[in-house]
């Protein structure tokens, strides 16, 4: 006799104690209050084909690095305009690290002499505006602050001409994206604008003319075979980028001292490739937007106060809830009381099937974010339960080269109660502190039923139109 049990282990334990084989099924009821909406969406005749279209569109995209330029040039960003990570927010609700990033950005643009003076500027709101990076075809790590003079990577899907953007990575510790604004932070940003950005543009354009643009999607494929998960570990990806650009840099005619400093900066920053992985993921996911009836998540993003998602079948609407504080490892003497709630657009990597969804391919990452190697394997397997497909380009050797779980499905999250797993850095709670650690976090569960309600409403409207 064999017995199958679900739910609490009481029955299974009792039967197993009598030498009976028991198969335990990990089942839990749907998220509370979602039953009727799950039924409505399940009966939507468009859903299956719509999700297949969204998934195919996403997987068809390839991202290439085609240019580097100031945000004023590639995004048309004007003086006083600031982009930030996550869903829309105002200064009065902004978290400490977002405020710190904006204060640094205001000083970088010369709107104030001292970053502390920017507080009054943003409180008045007279000559400044805030807008999510996602609304301008851009993604920003952590605070995600982008100002007109910051240099941006430009990625393109050559089949469609669609483009996305991301700023250049500053490194770890006390940096703008973690909310720091000390003089050394501003000095580094000015060097990035005066030397690093122009040098990279020269190298990228020369590489495009000589051998073609850098294949970012191809590097992502290779780095997953080399122990990176493309969110908190980008070591192999960074070195492959350096390999592709170094010849053009060396023969560019740029001052040899500047070339050496650029090579030293990029090679010494294992996270440099993250700012290419993120726009590559957004480029793919943007292709899956606006498919009526699709329940696929196309963006997850946080501004340090709110965690928001966008869904293919619901247009540009954000579904938001309170951002959570990550659990993980802290730098130095920092502890949980020092950490700000989760922040950044970098969860676009998990949305596309990397980061926490590819944990199994990067066991070394558990040393940074906490957990164990078995946890990493279990996490990737668990994410398959809430996704629509697998990405054949991004395979996991230790799981027999199975593709990473890809295309988060709102209905599967609501039905199973399993939340997306995100690898993340942790910013200090107070403006000016910088990074305090790294860890693991999930979205607030309530935002998925919010999206499900809207999907059910649209489904009903479509069937009665």
CSV table of C-alpha atoms in Angstrom, one decimal:
chain,number,residue,atom,x,y,z
A,1,UNK,CA,0.0,0.0,0.0
A,2,UNK,CA,1.2,3.5,-0.8
A,3,UNK,CA,-0.2,6.7,0.8
A,4,UNK,CA,-0.1,10.2,-0.7
A,5,UNK,CA,-0.4,13.1,1.8
A,6,UNK,CA,-0.8,16.9,1.4
A,7,UNK,CA,-0.6,19.7,4.0
A,8,UNK,CA,0.5,19.1,7.6
A,9,UNK,CA,2.8,16.2,8.3
A,10,UNK,CA,0.8,14.7,11.1
A,11,UNK,CA,-0.9,12.0,9.0
A,12,UNK,CA,2.2,11.2,7.0
A,13,UNK,CA,4.3,10.8,10.1
A,14,UNK,CA,1.8,8.5,11.7
A,15,UNK,CA,1.4,6.3,8.7
A,16,UNK,CA,5.1,6.2,8.0
A,17,UNK,CA,5.7,5.0,11.6
A,18,UNK,CA,3.7,1.9,10.7
A,19,UNK,CA,6.2,1.1,7.9
A,20,UNK,CA,3.9,2.3,5.1
A,21,UNK,CA,5.4,4.1,2.1
A,22,UNK,CA,4.3,7.8,2.0
A,23,UNK,CA,4.6,10.3,-0.8
A,24,UNK,CA,4.4,13.8,0.7
A,25,UNK,CA,3.0,16.4,-1.7
A,26,UNK,CA,4.0,20.0,-1.1
A,27,UNK,CA,0.6,21.7,-1.6
A,28,UNK,CA,-0.8,24.8,-0.1
A,29,UNK,CA,-4.1,26.6,-0.8
A,30,UNK,CA,-4.2,29.6,-3.2
A,31,UNK,CA,-3.4,33.1,-1.7
A,32,UNK,CA,-6.4,34.2,0.3
A,33,UNK,CA,-9.2,35.8,-1.6
A,34,UNK,CA,-7.9,34.9,-5.1
A,35,UNK,CA,-10.2,31.9,-5.9
A,36,UNK,CA,-12.8,33.8,-7.9
A,37,UNK,CA,-10.3,35.8,-9.9
A,38,UNK,CA,-8.2,32.7,-10.5
A,39,UNK,CA,-11.3,31.0,-12.0
A,40,UNK,CA,-12.1,34.1,-14.1
A,41,UNK,CA,-8.6,34.3,-15.6
A,42,UNK,CA,-8.3,30.5,-16.1
A,43,UNK,CA,-11.5,30.7,-18.2
A,44,UNK,CA,-10.1,33.5,-20.4
A,45,UNK,CA,-9.8,31.9,-23.9
A,46,UNK,CA,-7.0,34.3,-24.8
A,47,UNK,CA,-4.6,33.3,-21.9
A,48,UNK,CA,-2.8,30.3,-23.2
A,49,UNK,CA,-2.0,31.7,-26.7
A,50,UNK,CA,-1.2,35.2,-25.1
A,51,UNK,CA,1.3,33.7,-22.7
A,52,UNK,CA,2.9,31.7,-25.5
A,53,UNK,CA,3.2,34.9,-27.6
A,54,UNK,CA,4.7,36.8,-24.7
A,55,UNK,CA,7.2,34.1,-23.9
A,56,UNK,CA,8.3,33.6,-27.5
A,57,UNK,CA,8.7,37.4,-28.0
A,58,UNK,CA,10.9,37.6,-25.0
A,59,UNK,CA,13.1,34.6,-25.9
A,60,UNK,CA,13.6,35.9,-29.5
A,61,UNK,CA,15.4,39.0,-28.4
A,62,UNK,CA,19.2,39.3,-28.5
A,63,UNK,CA,20.9,42.2,-26.9
A,64,UNK,CA,24.0,43.9,-28.4
A,65,UNK,CA,26.1,46.8,-26.9
A,66,UNK,CA,26.0,49.4,-29.7
A,67,UNK,CA,26.9,52.7,-28.0
A,68,UNK,CA,27.8,54.6,-24.9
A,69,UNK,CA,26.7,58.2,-24.3
A,70,UNK,CA,25.4,60.9,-21.8
A,71,UNK,CA,21.8,60.5,-20.7
A,72,UNK,CA,21.1,64.0,-22.1
A,73,UNK,CA,22.1,62.6,-25.6
A,74,UNK,CA,20.7,59.1,-25.5
A,75,UNK,CA,17.6,59.7,-23.4
A,76,UNK,CA,17.0,63.4,-24.0
A,77,UNK,CA,17.2,64.0,-20.3
A,78,UNK,CA,17.0,67.8,-19.4
A,79,UNK,CA,18.6,69.8,-16.6
A,80,UNK,CA,16.5,69.2,-13.4
A,81,UNK,CA,15.1,65.9,-14.6
A,82,UNK,CA,16.0,62.9,-12.5
A,83,UNK,CA,15.3,59.2,-13.1
A,84,UNK,CA,15.0,56.7,-10.3
A,85,UNK,CA,14.5,53.0,-9.7
A,86,UNK,CA,11.2,51.4,-9.0
A,87,UNK,CA,7.6,52.5,-9.4
A,88,UNK,CA,6.7,56.3,-9.3
A,89,UNK,CA,7.4,58.1,-6.0
A,90,UNK,CA,7.6,61.6,-4.6
A,91,UNK,CA,10.4,63.1,-2.5
A,92,UNK,CA,8.3,63.1,0.7
A,93,UNK,CA,8.0,59.3,0.5
A,94,UNK,CA,11.5,58.6,-0.8
A,95,UNK,CA,13.7,56.3,1.3
A,96,UNK,CA,17.1,57.3,2.7
A,97,UNK,CA,19.2,55.8,-0.1
A,98,UNK,CA,17.0,57.2,-2.8
A,99,UNK,CA,17.2,60.7,-1.2
A,100,UNK,CA,21.0,60.3,-0.9
A,101,UNK,CA,21.3,59.3,-4.6
A,102,UNK,CA,19.2,62.3,-5.7
A,103,UNK,CA,21.3,64.7,-3.5
A,104,UNK,CA,24.5,63.4,-5.1
A,105,UNK,CA,22.9,63.8,-8.5
A,106,UNK,CA,21.9,67.4,-7.8
A,107,UNK,CA,25.5,68.2,-6.8
A,108,UNK,CA,26.9,66.4,-9.8
A,109,UNK,CA,24.7,68.5,-12.1
A,110,UNK,CA,25.7,71.7,-10.4
A,111,UNK,CA,22.2,72.5,-9.1
A,112,UNK,CA,23.6,72.8,-5.6
A,113,UNK,CA,27.2,73.2,-4.3
A,114,UNK,CA,26.7,70.9,-1.3
A,115,UNK,CA,24.5,67.8,-1.5
A,116,UNK,CA,22.9,68.7,1.8
A,117,UNK,CA,21.5,71.8,0.1
A,118,UNK,CA,19.5,69.6,-2.3
A,119,UNK,CA,17.0,68.7,0.4
A,120,UNK,CA,15.3,72.1,0.1
A,121,UNK,CA,15.5,71.9,-3.7
A,122,UNK,CA,13.6,68.6,-3.8
A,123,UNK,CA,11.2,69.7,-1.1
A,124,UNK,CA,10.2,72.7,-3.2
A,125,UNK,CA,9.9,70.6,-6.4
A,126,UNK,CA,9.9,73.8,-8.4
A,127,UNK,CA,12.7,73.1,-10.9
A,128,UNK,CA,13.2,69.3,-10.5
A,129,UNK,CA,11.1,66.3,-11.5
A,130,UNK,CA,11.3,62.6,-10.6
A,131,UNK,CA,10.4,59.8,-13.1
A,132,UNK,CA,10.9,56.0,-13.0
A,133,UNK,CA,13.8,54.7,-15.2
A,134,UNK,CA,11.4,52.1,-16.6
A,135,UNK,CA,9.3,54.9,-18.2
A,136,UNK,CA,12.3,56.0,-20.3
A,137,UNK,CA,13.5,52.5,-21.6
A,138,UNK,CA,16.1,52.4,-18.8
A,139,UNK,CA,16.9,50.4,-15.7
A,140,UNK,CA,18.9,51.6,-12.7
A,141,UNK,CA,20.5,49.4,-10.0
A,142,UNK,CA,19.7,50.3,-6.3
A,143,UNK,CA,18.6,54.0,-6.1
A,144,UNK,CA,18.8,54.0,-9.9
A,145,UNK,CA,19.4,57.8,-10.0
A,146,UNK,CA,20.2,59.0,-13.6
A,147,UNK,CA,21.0,62.6,-14.4
A,148,UNK,CA,21.6,64.3,-17.7
A,149,UNK,CA,25.5,64.2,-17.5
A,150,UNK,CA,25.7,60.5,-16.5
A,151,UNK,CA,27.0,58.2,-19.2
A,152,UNK,CA,24.8,55.3,-20.3
A,153,UNK,CA,25.2,51.9,-22.0
A,154,UNK,CA,23.0,51.6,-25.1
A,155,UNK,CA,21.8,48.1,-25.9
A,156,UNK,CA,19.8,47.2,-29.1
A,157,UNK,CA,17.9,44.2,-30.4
A,158,UNK,CA,19.2,44.4,-34.0
A,159,UNK,CA,16.1,42.5,-35.4
A,160,UNK,CA,13.7,45.2,-34.2
A,161,UNK,CA,15.9,48.3,-33.4
A,162,UNK,CA,14.4,48.4,-29.9
A,163,UNK,CA,16.8,49.9,-27.4
A,164,UNK,CA,17.3,50.0,-23.6
A,165,UNK,CA,19.8,51.8,-21.4
A,166,UNK,CA,21.7,51.7,-18.1
A,167,UNK,CA,24.2,53.9,-16.3
A,168,UNK,CA,27.9,52.7,-15.8
A,169,UNK,CA,28.6,50.7,-12.6
A,170,UNK,CA,30.5,52.7,-9.9
A,171,UNK,CA,31.7,49.7,-7.8
A,172,UNK,CA,30.6,48.7,-4.3
A,173,UNK,CA,30.5,50.4,-0.9
A,174,UNK,CA,30.1,54.1,-0.7
A,175,UNK,CA,28.6,54.9,-4.1
A,176,UNK,CA,25.7,57.0,-5.4
A,177,UNK,CA,23.5,54.1,-6.2
A,178,UNK,CA,23.6,53.0,-2.5
A,179,UNK,CA,22.8,56.6,-1.4
A,180,UNK,CA,26.2,57.9,-0.6
A,181,UNK,CA,27.2,61.5,-1.6
A,182,UNK,CA,30.5,62.2,0.0
A,183,UNK,CA,33.2,64.2,-1.9
A,184,UNK,CA,35.0,61.0,-3.0
A,185,UNK,CA,31.7,59.7,-4.5
A,186,UNK,CA,31.3,62.9,-6.5
A,187,UNK,CA,34.9,62.8,-7.6
A,188,UNK,CA,34.5,59.2,-8.9
A,189,UNK,CA,31.4,60.2,-10.8
A,190,UNK,CA,33.1,63.2,-12.4
A,191,UNK,CA,36.0,60.9,-13.5
A,192,UNK,CA,33.5,58.5,-15.0
A,193,UNK,CA,31.9,61.4,-16.9
A,194,UNK,CA,35.2,62.9,-18.1
A,195,UNK,CA,37.3,59.7,-18.7
A,196,UNK,CA,35.5,56.4,-18.4
A,197,UNK,CA,32.4,57.2,-20.4
A,198,UNK,CA,34.2,58.8,-23.4
A,199,UNK,CA,36.8,56.0,-23.4
A,200,UNK,CA,34.1,53.3,-23.5
A,201,UNK,CA,32.3,55.1,-26.3
A,202,UNK,CA,35.4,55.2,-28.4
A,203,UNK,CA,36.1,51.5,-27.7
A,204,UNK,CA,32.5,50.4,-28.3
A,205,UNK,CA,32.1,52.3,-31.6
A,206,UNK,CA,35.5,51.0,-32.8
A,207,UNK,CA,34.5,47.5,-31.9
A,208,UNK,CA,31.2,47.9,-33.7
A,209,UNK,CA,33.0,49.1,-36.9
A,210,UNK,CA,35.7,46.4,-36.6
A,211,UNK,CA,34.1,43.1,-35.5
A,212,UNK,CA,30.4,44.1,-34.8
A,213,UNK,CA,28.8,45.0,-31.5
A,214,UNK,CA,29.5,43.1,-28.3
A,215,UNK,CA,26.9,40.2,-28.0
A,216,UNK,CA,25.6,40.8,-24.5
A,217,UNK,CA,23.1,37.9,-24.7
A,218,UNK,CA,26.0,35.6,-25.7
A,219,UNK,CA,28.1,36.7,-22.8
A,220,UNK,CA,25.1,36.0,-20.5
A,221,UNK,CA,24.9,32.5,-21.9
A,222,UNK,CA,28.6,31.8,-21.3
A,223,UNK,CA,28.8,33.4,-17.8
A,224,UNK,CA,26.1,31.1,-16.5
A,225,UNK,CA,28.3,28.2,-17.5
A,226,UNK,CA,31.1,29.9,-15.5
A,227,UNK,CA,29.5,30.3,-12.1
A,228,UNK,CA,27.8,33.7,-12.5
A,229,UNK,CA,24.0,34.2,-11.9
A,230,UNK,CA,24.2,37.8,-13.5
A,231,UNK,CA,22.8,39.7,-10.5
A,232,UNK,CA,25.1,39.5,-7.5
A,233,UNK,CA,27.8,37.6,-9.3
A,234,UNK,CA,29.1,39.0,-12.6
A,235,UNK,CA,32.8,38.2,-12.4
A,236,UNK,CA,33.0,36.1,-15.6
A,237,UNK,CA,30.8,38.5,-17.5
A,238,UNK,CA,32.9,41.5,-16.5
A,239,UNK,CA,36.1,39.8,-17.7
A,240,UNK,CA,34.5,38.7,-21.0
A,241,UNK,CA,33.4,42.3,-21.6
A,242,UNK,CA,36.9,43.5,-20.9
A,243,UNK,CA,38.3,40.9,-23.3
A,244,UNK,CA,36.0,42.2,-26.1
A,245,UNK,CA,36.8,45.9,-25.5
A,246,UNK,CA,40.4,45.9,-24.5
A,247,UNK,CA,41.9,45.8,-28.0
A,248,UNK,CA,39.9,48.8,-29.1
A,249,UNK,CA,40.9,50.7,-26.0
A,250,UNK,CA,44.5,49.9,-26.4
A,251,UNK,CA,44.6,51.1,-30.0
A,252,UNK,CA,42.3,54.1,-29.4
A,253,UNK,CA,44.9,56.8,-29.2
A,254,UNK,CA,43.6,57.8,-25.8
A,255,UNK,CA,46.2,58.8,-23.2
A,256,UNK,CA,47.9,55.6,-22.0
A,257,UNK,CA,47.5,56.5,-18.4
A,258,UNK,CA,43.7,57.0,-18.9
A,259,UNK,CA,43.5,53.6,-20.7
A,260,UNK,CA,45.3,51.9,-17.9
A,261,UNK,CA,43.0,53.5,-15.3
A,262,UNK,CA,39.9,52.4,-17.3
A,263,UNK,CA,41.2,48.9,-17.6
A,264,UNK,CA,42.1,48.8,-13.8
A,265,UNK,CA,38.6,50.2,-12.9
A,266,UNK,CA,36.6,47.8,-15.0
A,267,UNK,CA,38.8,44.8,-14.2
A,268,UNK,CA,38.7,45.5,-10.5
A,269,UNK,CA,34.9,45.8,-10.3
A,270,UNK,CA,33.3,42.4,-10.5
A,271,UNK,CA,29.8,44.0,-10.7
A,272,UNK,CA,30.6,46.1,-13.8
A,273,UNK,CA,28.7,43.7,-16.2
A,274,UNK,CA,25.5,43.9,-14.0
A,275,UNK,CA,24.8,47.2,-15.8
A,276,UNK,CA,24.7,45.4,-19.1
A,277,UNK,CA,22.9,42.3,-17.8
A,278,UNK,CA,20.0,44.5,-16.6
A,279,UNK,CA,19.2,46.4,-19.8
A,280,UNK,CA,19.6,43.1,-21.7
A,281,UNK,CA,16.9,41.6,-19.5
A,282,UNK,CA,14.7,44.7,-19.9
A,283,UNK,CA,15.2,44.6,-23.7
A,284,UNK,CA,13.8,41.0,-23.8
A,285,UNK,CA,11.0,41.7,-21.4
A,286,UNK,CA,9.8,44.8,-23.1
A,287,UNK,CA,9.2,42.7,-26.2
A,288,UNK,CA,6.7,40.7,-24.2
A,289,UNK,CA,4.7,43.8,-23.1
A,290,UNK,CA,1.1,44.7,-24.0
A,291,UNK,CA,-0.1,41.2,-25.1
A,292,UNK,CA,-3.9,41.2,-24.1
A,293,UNK,CA,-4.7,38.2,-21.9
A,294,UNK,CA,-1.1,37.5,-20.9
A,295,UNK,CA,-0.5,36.9,-17.2
A,296,UNK,CA,3.3,37.2,-17.5
A,297,UNK,CA,5.2,39.6,-15.3
A,298,UNK,CA,7.4,42.0,-17.4
A,299,UNK,CA,8.9,44.1,-14.6
A,300,UNK,CA,9.7,43.9,-10.9
A,301,UNK,CA,11.2,47.0,-9.4
A,302,UNK,CA,11.6,48.8,-6.0
A,303,UNK,CA,12.2,52.4,-5.0
A,304,UNK,CA,13.2,51.6,-1.4
A,305,UNK,CA,9.6,52.3,-0.2
A,306,UNK,CA,7.4,50.4,-2.6
A,307,UNK,CA,7.9,47.1,-4.5
A,308,UNK,CA,6.1,47.2,-7.9
A,309,UNK,CA,5.3,44.8,-10.7
A,310,UNK,CA,4.0,45.3,-14.2
A,311,UNK,CA,2.2,42.6,-16.2
A,312,UNK,CA,2.1,42.0,-20.0
A,313,UNK,CA,-1.7,42.0,-20.2
A,314,UNK,CA,-2.3,45.1,-18.0
A,315,UNK,CA,-0.2,47.7,-19.9
A,316,UNK,CA,2.0,50.2,-17.9
A,317,UNK,CA,-0.1,49.9,-14.7
A,318,UNK,CA,2.0,49.3,-11.5
A,319,UNK,CA,0.8,47.0,-8.7
A,320,UNK,CA,2.6,48.0,-5.5
A,321,UNK,CA,3.1,47.1,-1.9
A,322,UNK,CA,5.7,47.8,0.9
A,323,UNK,CA,9.2,46.8,0.0
A,324,UNK,CA,10.7,44.2,2.3
A,325,UNK,CA,14.1,44.2,4.1
A,326,UNK,CA,16.4,41.5,2.8
A,327,UNK,CA,17.9,38.8,4.9
A,328,UNK,CA,21.6,38.1,4.4
A,329,UNK,CA,25.1,39.1,5.4
A,330,UNK,CA,26.2,42.5,6.7
A,331,UNK,CA,29.4,44.4,6.1
A,332,UNK,CA,31.6,45.3,9.1
A,333,UNK,CA,29.5,46.3,12.1
A,334,UNK,CA,26.3,46.9,10.2
A,335,UNK,CA,23.2,45.0,11.2
A,336,UNK,CA,19.5,44.6,10.4
A,337,UNK,CA,18.6,48.0,12.0
A,338,UNK,CA,20.9,49.7,9.5
A,339,UNK,CA,19.3,48.3,6.4
A,340,UNK,CA,16.8,50.0,4.1
A,341,UNK,CA,13.9,48.1,2.6
A,342,UNK,CA,14.7,46.6,-0.8
A,343,UNK,CA,15.6,49.0,-3.6
A,344,UNK,CA,16.5,49.0,-7.3
A,345,UNK,CA,15.5,47.9,-10.8
A,346,UNK,CA,18.0,45.0,-10.7
A,347,UNK,CA,15.2,42.5,-10.0
A,348,UNK,CA,14.7,42.8,-13.8
A,349,UNK,CA,17.3,39.9,-13.9
A,350,UNK,CA,15.0,37.6,-11.8
A,351,UNK,CA,12.0,38.7,-14.0
A,352,UNK,CA,13.9,37.4,-17.0
A,353,UNK,CA,15.1,34.2,-15.3
A,354,UNK,CA,18.5,35.1,-13.9
A,355,UNK,CA,19.7,36.1,-10.4
A,356,UNK,CA,17.8,34.2,-7.8
A,357,UNK,CA,16.1,32.1,-10.5
A,358,UNK,CA,19.6,30.9,-11.6
A,359,UNK,CA,21.0,30.4,-8.1
A,360,UNK,CA,21.8,26.7,-8.9
A,361,UNK,CA,24.4,27.7,-11.5
A,362,UNK,CA,26.3,30.0,-9.0
A,363,UNK,CA,26.9,28.1,-5.8
A,364,UNK,CA,29.6,30.6,-4.9
A,365,UNK,CA,27.0,33.3,-4.5
A,366,UNK,CA,25.7,31.8,-1.2
A,367,UNK,CA,28.9,33.1,0.4
A,368,UNK,CA,27.7,36.6,-0.3
A,369,UNK,CA,24.0,36.5,0.2
A,370,UNK,CA,23.7,33.8,2.8
A,371,UNK,CA,22.1,30.3,2.5
A,372,UNK,CA,23.7,27.1,1.4
A,373,UNK,CA,24.5,25.2,-1.9
A,374,UNK,CA,21.4,22.9,-1.4
A,375,UNK,CA,19.3,26.1,-0.9
A,376,UNK,CA,20.6,27.4,-4.3
A,377,UNK,CA,19.6,24.2,-6.1
A,378,UNK,CA,16.2,24.1,-4.4
A,379,UNK,CA,15.5,27.8,-5.2
A,380,UNK,CA,16.0,27.3,-9.0
A,381,UNK,CA,13.9,24.1,-8.9
A,382,UNK,CA,11.1,26.0,-6.9
A,383,UNK,CA,11.0,28.9,-9.4
A,384,UNK,CA,10.0,26.5,-12.2
A,385,UNK,CA,6.7,26.1,-10.3
A,386,UNK,CA,5.7,29.8,-10.9
A,387,UNK,CA,7.1,30.3,-14.5
A,388,UNK,CA,5.7,29.7,-17.9
A,389,UNK,CA,8.7,28.4,-19.8
A,390,UNK,CA,12.5,27.9,-19.7
A,391,UNK,CA,15.2,29.8,-21.4
A,392,UNK,CA,17.2,27.4,-23.6
A,393,UNK,CA,20.1,29.9,-23.9
A,394,UNK,CA,20.6,30.1,-20.1
A,395,UNK,CA,21.1,26.5,-19.0
A,396,UNK,CA,22.3,25.2,-15.7
A,397,UNK,CA,25.1,22.5,-15.8
A,398,UNK,CA,24.4,21.1,-12.4
A,399,UNK,CA,20.7,20.5,-13.3
A,400,UNK,CA,21.6,18.6,-16.5
A,401,UNK,CA,21.7,21.8,-18.5
A,402,UNK,CA,18.0,22.6,-17.9
A,403,UNK,CA,17.1,26.1,-19.0
A,404,UNK,CA,16.5,28.7,-16.2
A,405,UNK,CA,12.8,29.2,-15.1
A,406,UNK,CA,11.6,32.1,-17.1
A,407,UNK,CA,8.3,34.2,-17.4
A,408,UNK,CA,6.8,34.7,-14.0
A,409,UNK,CA,3.0,33.8,-14.2
A,410,UNK,CA,0.8,35.9,-11.8
A,411,UNK,CA,-1.8,33.0,-11.7
A,412,UNK,CA,0.9,30.4,-10.6
A,413,UNK,CA,2.2,32.7,-7.9
A,414,UNK,CA,-1.4,33.2,-6.6
A,415,UNK,CA,-2.2,29.5,-6.9
A,416,UNK,CA,0.9,28.2,-5.2
A,417,UNK,CA,1.8,31.0,-2.8
A,418,UNK,CA,5.4,30.7,-4.0
A,419,UNK,CA,7.0,34.1,-4.3
A,420,UNK,CA,9.9,35.1,-6.7
A,421,UNK,CA,13.3,34.8,-5.1
A,422,UNK,CA,15.6,37.8,-5.5
A,423,UNK,CA,19.3,38.2,-4.8
A,424,UNK,CA,20.0,41.8,-3.8
A,425,UNK,CA,22.4,44.3,-2.2
A,426,UNK,CA,21.4,46.1,0.9
A,427,UNK,CA,21.6,49.9,1.1
A,428,UNK,CA,21.9,51.8,4.4
A,429,UNK,CA,18.6,53.1,5.8
A,430,UNK,CA,20.0,56.7,6.1
A,431,UNK,CA,21.0,58.9,3.2
A,432,UNK,CA,24.8,59.0,2.8
A,433,UNK,CA,25.7,55.7,4.3
A,434,UNK,CA,26.1,53.5,1.2
A,435,UNK,CA,26.1,49.7,1.1
A,436,UNK,CA,25.6,47.7,4.3
A,437,UNK,CA,25.3,44.1,3.0
A,438,UNK,CA,23.7,41.7,0.5
A,439,UNK,CA,21.0,39.1,0.9
A,440,UNK,CA,17.8,37.5,-0.3
A,441,UNK,CA,14.3,39.0,-0.5
A,442,UNK,CA,10.9,38.4,-2.0
A,443,UNK,CA,8.2,40.7,-3.2
A,444,UNK,CA,5.2,41.5,-0.9
A,445,UNK,CA,2.7,38.7,-1.6
A,446,UNK,CA,-0.3,41.1,-1.9
A,447,UNK,CA,0.8,42.7,-5.2
A,448,UNK,CA,0.1,39.5,-7.1
A,449,UNK,CA,-3.6,39.3,-6.1
A,450,UNK,CA,-3.8,43.0,-7.0
A,451,UNK,CA,-2.6,42.2,-10.5
A,452,UNK,CA,-4.9,39.2,-10.7
A,453,UNK,CA,-7.9,41.3,-9.9
A,454,UNK,CA,-7.1,43.6,-12.8
A,455,UNK,CA,-6.4,40.7,-15.2
A,456,UNK,CA,-9.9,39.2,-14.2
A,457,UNK,CA,-11.6,42.6,-14.9
A,458,UNK,CA,-9.9,42.9,-18.3
A,459,UNK,CA,-10.8,39.2,-19.1
A,460,UNK,CA,-14.5,39.8,-18.3
A,461,UNK,CA,-14.5,43.0,-20.3
A,462,UNK,CA,-13.0,41.2,-23.3
A,463,UNK,CA,-15.5,38.4,-23.2
A,464,UNK,CA,-18.4,40.8,-23.1
A,465,UNK,CA,-17.1,43.2,-25.8
